[in-house]
Structures are given as C-alpha cells and as structure tokens.
C-alpha positions as YAML, in Angstrom:
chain: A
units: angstrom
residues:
- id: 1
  name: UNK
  ca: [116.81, 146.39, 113.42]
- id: 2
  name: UNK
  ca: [117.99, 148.70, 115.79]
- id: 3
  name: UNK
  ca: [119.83, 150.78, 113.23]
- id: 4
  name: UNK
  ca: [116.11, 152.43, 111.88]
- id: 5
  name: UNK
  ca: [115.94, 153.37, 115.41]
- id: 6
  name: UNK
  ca: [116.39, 157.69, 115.81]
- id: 7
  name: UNK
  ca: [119.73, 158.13, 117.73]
- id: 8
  name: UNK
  ca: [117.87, 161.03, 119.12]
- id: 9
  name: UNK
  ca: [115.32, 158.04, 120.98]
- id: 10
  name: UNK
  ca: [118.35, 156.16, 122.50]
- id: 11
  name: UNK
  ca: [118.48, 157.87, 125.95]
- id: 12
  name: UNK
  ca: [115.35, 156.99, 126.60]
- id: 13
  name: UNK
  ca: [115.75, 153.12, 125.93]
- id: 14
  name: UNK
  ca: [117.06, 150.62, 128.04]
- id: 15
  name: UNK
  ca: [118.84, 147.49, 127.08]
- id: 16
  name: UNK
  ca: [118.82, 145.16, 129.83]
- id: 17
  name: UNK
  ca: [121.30, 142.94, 128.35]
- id: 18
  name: UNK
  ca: [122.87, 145.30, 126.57]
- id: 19
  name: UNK
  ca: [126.41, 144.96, 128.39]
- id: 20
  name: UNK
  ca: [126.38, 141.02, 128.82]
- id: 21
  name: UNK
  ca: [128.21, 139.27, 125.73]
- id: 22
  name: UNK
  ca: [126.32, 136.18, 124.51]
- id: 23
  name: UNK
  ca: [128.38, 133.86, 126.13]
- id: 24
  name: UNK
  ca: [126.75, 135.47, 129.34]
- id: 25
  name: UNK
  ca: [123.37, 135.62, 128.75]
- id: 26
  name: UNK
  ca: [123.64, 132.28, 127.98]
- id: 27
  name: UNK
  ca: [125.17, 131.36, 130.91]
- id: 28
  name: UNK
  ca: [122.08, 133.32, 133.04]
- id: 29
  name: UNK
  ca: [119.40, 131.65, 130.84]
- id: 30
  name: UNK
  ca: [121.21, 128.63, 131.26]
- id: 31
  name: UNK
  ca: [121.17, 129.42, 135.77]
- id: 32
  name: UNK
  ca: [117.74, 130.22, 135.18]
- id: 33
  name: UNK
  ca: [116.81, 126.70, 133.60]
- id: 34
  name: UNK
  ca: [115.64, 128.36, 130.72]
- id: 35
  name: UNK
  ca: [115.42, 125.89, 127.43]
- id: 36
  name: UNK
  ca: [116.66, 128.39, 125.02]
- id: 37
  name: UNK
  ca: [120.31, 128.67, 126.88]
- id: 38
  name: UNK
  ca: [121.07, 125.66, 124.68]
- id: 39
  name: UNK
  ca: [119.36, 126.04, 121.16]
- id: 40
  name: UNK
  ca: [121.51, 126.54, 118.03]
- id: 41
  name: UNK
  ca: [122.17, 129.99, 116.72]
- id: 42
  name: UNK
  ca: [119.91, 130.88, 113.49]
- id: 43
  name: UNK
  ca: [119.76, 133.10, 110.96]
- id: 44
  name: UNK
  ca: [116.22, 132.72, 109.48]
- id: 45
  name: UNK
  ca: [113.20, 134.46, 110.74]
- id: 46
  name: UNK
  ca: [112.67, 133.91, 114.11]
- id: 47
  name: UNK
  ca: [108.77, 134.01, 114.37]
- id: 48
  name: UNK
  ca: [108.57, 131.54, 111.69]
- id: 49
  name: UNK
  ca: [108.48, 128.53, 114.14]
- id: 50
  name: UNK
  ca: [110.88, 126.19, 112.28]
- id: 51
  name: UNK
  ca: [111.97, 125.91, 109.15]
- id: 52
  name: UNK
  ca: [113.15, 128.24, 106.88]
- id: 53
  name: UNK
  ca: [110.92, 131.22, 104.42]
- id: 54
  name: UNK
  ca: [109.94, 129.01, 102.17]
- id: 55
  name: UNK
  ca: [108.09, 126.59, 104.25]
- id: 56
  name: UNK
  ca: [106.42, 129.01, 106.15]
- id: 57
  name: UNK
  ca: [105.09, 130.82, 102.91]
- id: 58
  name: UNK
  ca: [103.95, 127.35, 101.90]
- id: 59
  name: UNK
  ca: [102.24, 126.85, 105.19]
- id: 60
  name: UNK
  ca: [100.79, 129.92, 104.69]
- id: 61
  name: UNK
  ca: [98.68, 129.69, 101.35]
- id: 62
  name: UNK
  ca: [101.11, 130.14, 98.60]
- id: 63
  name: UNK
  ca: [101.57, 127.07, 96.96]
- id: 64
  name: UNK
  ca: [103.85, 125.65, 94.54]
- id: 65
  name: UNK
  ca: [103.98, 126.89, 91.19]
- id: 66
  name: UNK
  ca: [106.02, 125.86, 88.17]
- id: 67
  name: UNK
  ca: [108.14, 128.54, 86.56]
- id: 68
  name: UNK
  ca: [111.10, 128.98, 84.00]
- id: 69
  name: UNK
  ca: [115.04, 129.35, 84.97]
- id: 70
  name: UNK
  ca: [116.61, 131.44, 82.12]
- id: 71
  name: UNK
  ca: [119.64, 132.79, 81.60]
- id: 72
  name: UNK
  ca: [120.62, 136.58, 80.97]
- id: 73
  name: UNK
  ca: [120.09, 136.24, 77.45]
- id: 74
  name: UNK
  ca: [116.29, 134.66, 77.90]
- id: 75
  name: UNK
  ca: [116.75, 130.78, 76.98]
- id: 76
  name: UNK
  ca: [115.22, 128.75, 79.24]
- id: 77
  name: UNK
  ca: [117.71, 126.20, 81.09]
- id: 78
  name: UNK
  ca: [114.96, 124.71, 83.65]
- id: 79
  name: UNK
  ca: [112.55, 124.58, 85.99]
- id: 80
  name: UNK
  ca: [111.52, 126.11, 89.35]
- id: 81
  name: UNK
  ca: [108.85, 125.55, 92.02]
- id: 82
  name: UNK
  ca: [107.91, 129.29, 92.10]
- id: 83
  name: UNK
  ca: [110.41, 132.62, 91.87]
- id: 84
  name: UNK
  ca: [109.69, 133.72, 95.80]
- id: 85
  name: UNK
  ca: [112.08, 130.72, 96.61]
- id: 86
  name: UNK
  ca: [115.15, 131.94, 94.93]
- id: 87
  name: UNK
  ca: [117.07, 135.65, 96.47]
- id: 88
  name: UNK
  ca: [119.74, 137.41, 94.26]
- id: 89
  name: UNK
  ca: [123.18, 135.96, 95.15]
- id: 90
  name: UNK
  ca: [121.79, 132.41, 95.69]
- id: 91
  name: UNK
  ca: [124.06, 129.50, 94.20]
- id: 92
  name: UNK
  ca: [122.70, 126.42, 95.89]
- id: 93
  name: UNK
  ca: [119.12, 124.91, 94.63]
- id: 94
  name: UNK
  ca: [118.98, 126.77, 91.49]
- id: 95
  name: UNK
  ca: [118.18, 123.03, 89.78]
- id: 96
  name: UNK
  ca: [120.14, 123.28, 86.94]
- id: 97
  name: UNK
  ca: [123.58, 122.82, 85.43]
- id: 98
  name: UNK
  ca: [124.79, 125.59, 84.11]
- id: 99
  name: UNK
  ca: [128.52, 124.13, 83.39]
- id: 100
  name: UNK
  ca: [130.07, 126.93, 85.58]
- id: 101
  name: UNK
  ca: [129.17, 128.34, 88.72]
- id: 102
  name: UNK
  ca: [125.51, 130.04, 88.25]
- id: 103
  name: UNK
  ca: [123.30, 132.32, 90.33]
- id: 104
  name: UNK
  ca: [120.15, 133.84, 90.74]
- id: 105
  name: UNK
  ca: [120.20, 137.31, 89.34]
- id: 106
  name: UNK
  ca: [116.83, 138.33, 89.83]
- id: 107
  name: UNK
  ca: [112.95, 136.87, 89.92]
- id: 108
  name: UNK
  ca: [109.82, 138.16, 88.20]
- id: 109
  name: UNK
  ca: [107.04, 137.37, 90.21]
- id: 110
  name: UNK
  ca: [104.89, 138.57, 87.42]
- id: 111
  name: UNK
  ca: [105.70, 135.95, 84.83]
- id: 112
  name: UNK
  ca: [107.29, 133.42, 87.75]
- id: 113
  name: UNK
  ca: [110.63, 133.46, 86.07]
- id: 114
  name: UNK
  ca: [113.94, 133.24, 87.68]
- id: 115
  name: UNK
  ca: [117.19, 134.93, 85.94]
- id: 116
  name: UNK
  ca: [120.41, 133.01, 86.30]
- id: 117
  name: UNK
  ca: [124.00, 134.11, 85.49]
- id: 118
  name: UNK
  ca: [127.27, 134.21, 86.46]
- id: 119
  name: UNK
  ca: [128.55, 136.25, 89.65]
- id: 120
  name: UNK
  ca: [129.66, 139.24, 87.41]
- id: 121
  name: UNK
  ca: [125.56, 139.64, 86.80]
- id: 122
  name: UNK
  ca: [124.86, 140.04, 90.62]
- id: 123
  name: UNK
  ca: [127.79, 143.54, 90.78]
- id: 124
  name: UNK
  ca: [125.72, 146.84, 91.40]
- id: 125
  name: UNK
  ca: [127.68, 150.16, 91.31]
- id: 126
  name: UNK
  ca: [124.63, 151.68, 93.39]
- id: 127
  name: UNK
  ca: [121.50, 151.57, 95.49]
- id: 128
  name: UNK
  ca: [118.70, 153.55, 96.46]
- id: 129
  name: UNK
  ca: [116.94, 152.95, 99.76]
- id: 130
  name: UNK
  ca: [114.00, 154.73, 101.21]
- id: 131
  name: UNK
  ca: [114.79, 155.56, 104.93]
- id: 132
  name: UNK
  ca: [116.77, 158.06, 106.88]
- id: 133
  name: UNK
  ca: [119.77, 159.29, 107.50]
- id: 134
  name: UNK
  ca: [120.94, 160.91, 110.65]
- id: 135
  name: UNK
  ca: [123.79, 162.77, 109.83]
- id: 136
  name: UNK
  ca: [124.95, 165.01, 107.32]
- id: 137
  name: UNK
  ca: [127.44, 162.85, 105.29]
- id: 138
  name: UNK
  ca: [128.86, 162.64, 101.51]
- id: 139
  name: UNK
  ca: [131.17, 159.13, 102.45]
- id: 140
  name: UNK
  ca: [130.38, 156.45, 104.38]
- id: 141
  name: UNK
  ca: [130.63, 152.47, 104.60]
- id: 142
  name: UNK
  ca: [127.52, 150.70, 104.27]
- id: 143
  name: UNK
  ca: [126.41, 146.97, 105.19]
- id: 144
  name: UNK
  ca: [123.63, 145.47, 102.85]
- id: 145
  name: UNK
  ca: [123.62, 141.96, 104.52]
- id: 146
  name: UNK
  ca: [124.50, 141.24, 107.75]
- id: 147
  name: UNK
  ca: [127.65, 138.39, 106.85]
- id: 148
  name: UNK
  ca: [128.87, 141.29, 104.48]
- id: 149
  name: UNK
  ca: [131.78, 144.15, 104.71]
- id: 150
  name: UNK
  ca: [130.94, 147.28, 105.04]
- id: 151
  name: UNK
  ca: [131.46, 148.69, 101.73]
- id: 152
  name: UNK
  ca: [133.16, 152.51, 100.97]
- id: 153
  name: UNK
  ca: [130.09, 154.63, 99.38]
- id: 154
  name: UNK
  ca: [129.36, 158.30, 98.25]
- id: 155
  name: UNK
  ca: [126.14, 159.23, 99.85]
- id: 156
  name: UNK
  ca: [123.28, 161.26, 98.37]
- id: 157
  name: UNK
  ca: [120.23, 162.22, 100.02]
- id: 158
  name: UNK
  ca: [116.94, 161.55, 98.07]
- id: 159
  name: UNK
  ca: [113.41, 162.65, 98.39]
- id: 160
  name: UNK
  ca: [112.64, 159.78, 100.23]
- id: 161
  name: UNK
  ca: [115.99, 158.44, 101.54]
- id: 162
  name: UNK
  ca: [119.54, 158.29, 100.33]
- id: 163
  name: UNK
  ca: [121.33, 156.64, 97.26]
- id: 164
  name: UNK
  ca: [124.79, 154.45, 97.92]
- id: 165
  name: UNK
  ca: [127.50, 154.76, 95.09]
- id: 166
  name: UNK
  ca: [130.15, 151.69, 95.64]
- id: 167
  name: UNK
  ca: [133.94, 152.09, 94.71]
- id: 168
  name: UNK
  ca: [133.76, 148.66, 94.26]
- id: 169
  name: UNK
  ca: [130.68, 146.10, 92.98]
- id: 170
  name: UNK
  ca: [127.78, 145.21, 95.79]
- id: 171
  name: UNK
  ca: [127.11, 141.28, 95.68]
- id: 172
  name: UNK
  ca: [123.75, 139.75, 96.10]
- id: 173
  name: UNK
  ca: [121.45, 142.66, 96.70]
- id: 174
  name: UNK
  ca: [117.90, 142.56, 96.68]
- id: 175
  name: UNK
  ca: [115.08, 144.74, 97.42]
- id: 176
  name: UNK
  ca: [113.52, 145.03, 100.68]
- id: 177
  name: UNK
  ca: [116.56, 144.23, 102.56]
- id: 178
  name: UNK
  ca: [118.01, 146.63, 104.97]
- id: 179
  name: UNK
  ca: [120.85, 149.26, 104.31]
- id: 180
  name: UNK
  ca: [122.65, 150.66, 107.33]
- id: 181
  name: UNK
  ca: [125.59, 153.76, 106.85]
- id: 182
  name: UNK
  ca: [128.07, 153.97, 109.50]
- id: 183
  name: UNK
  ca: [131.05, 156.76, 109.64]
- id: 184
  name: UNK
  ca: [133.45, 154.82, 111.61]
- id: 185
  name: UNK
  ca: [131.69, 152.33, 114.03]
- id: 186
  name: UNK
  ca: [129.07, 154.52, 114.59]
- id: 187
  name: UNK
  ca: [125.37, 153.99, 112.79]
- id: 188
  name: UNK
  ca: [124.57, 157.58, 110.87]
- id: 189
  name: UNK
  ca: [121.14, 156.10, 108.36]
- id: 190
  name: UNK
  ca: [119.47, 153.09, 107.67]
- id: 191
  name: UNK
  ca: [116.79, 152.41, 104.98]
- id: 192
  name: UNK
  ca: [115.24, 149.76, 102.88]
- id: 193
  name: UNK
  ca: [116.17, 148.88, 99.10]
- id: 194
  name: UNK
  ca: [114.35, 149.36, 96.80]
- id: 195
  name: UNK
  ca: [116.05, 149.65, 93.65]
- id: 196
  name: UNK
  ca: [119.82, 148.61, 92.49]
- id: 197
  name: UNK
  ca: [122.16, 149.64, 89.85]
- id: 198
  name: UNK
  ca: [124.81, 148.33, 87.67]
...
C-alpha cells in the first residue's frame, strides 16, 4: 500500500530490503533458517491466518445466509450463501448455469442479492476514488487491481479525490479497492473506490 504513502515522506523511510529481489531475500531467510523462506506465494490477506476472506468472516461472526442470484433483468436464477462472498468480476462459484459464461456484477448487502451477467455488464467508462493525488496531471495510466494493466485515463480532481475516465472499459471493479495513477513508472495519486460508472 505504499502508493497512499506522500512522496514528500519517502526520504525519511528506509526499506531494508528494498534493493534485494525476492529471489534474495529468500535466499537470506532461507541462511537464516527462517520457515517462511519456503512458503508459497499468496494473494489473500495475509493476517487472516489461512484460508481465504470468506472463512475468516465466517470465523468471525457472520454466518451464512441464503440469498437470491438474479440476472440484470431481476429473475432469479439461484441461490447464494450470502452476497459478501461474491466480488464484481468473479466467474467461478457463482452456483448456477447460466448457459454462457456469467459473472457477478454487483451485490446488495441490503436485500442479500447477487447480480449476474455477462462480461459486457462488468465495463465502466469511469471511477471516482477518494484519496490524493500528488501531482498536477490531466492523463495518466491507472491500476485498479494488482494482476491488471495499467489503463490510459483523463484525470479530474474532486472534492475529495480524483475521478478516472477510461479510453477503454475497466473490468471487475469494486468499491473499496485501491486506485493508484502513475505518469510513466512513477506513482503520482492513489485513492480508494468508491463509486463506478458505465
């Protein structure tokens, strides 16, 4: 999450293994007899302590709920185990078939309904995130996920942030993830989502 950090703070921080490549530090953890030299690579949470979101949120005192899977027009097409386990872009688990490849559009947590269509329904033109940015820019490329290209935007400054405005359709976007504008390689605002656009 480094890119919320103010460029104007980075002299003052050190990164001790900020020049080592992973390959490295692996290699010193491994010297060291340290356990973690060996573990897998992983993309979920870290402090969750195994397993993925899901389980820890079930761990953690929100249970199971039964909800309805509709499609973009509102017809229900099946059943879910409550909306906090589905995330916009997600094809797999959905639990129903849909006789073409379907995804999960969006979730209403306050009827427990999950929206399914087809990828089309997941393109937004634009995004607003609450955040910063630290230069004075009109173009930029922005990441939304961190598997994803950056993606050519006009930038606008908002009251509380910036708005994105794709040349081309954003995938998979949800609120509360992270947007980070670069010019070039370097990192010039980052901000949360909090609203998307067709």
């Amino acid at each position: 999450m480094l890119a919320r950090l103010d460029p104007r703070r980075l002299e003052r921080i050190w990164f001790p293994l900020g020049e080592q490549t992973k390959e490295e530090t692996r290699a010193e953890a491994e010297r060291a007899g340290m356990q973690v030299a060996r573990r897998p690579e992983s993309q979920e949470a870290c402090f969750l302590g195994g397993g993925d979101y899901r389980e820890f949120l079930e761990r953690h005192g929100l249970p199971a709920r039964e909800g309805a899977v509709v499609d973009e027009q509102g017809a229900t097409v099946g059943t879910h185990q409550g909306f906090w386990r589905f995330t916009p872009g997600q094809r797999r688990g959905l639990g129903v078939a849909a006789g073409r490849p379907a995804y999960a559009v969006r979730s209403d947590p306050r009827t427990n309904t999950v929206v399914i269509g087809p990828r089309e329904a997941l393109g937004r033109r634009s995004v607003t995130a609450a955040g910063n940015l630290f230069a004075s820019i009109t173009r930029g490329d922005a990441k939304l996920r961190y598997r994803s290209p950056a993606l050519p935007a006009d930038v606008e400054v908002t009251e509380d942030g910036f708005r994105l405005r794709f040349d081309e359709p954003a995938y998979g976007i949800a609120n509360g993830q992270t947007a980070v504008v670069y010019e070039g390689d370097v990192v010039v605002g980052s901000g949360t989502i909090a609203s998307s656009a067709r």
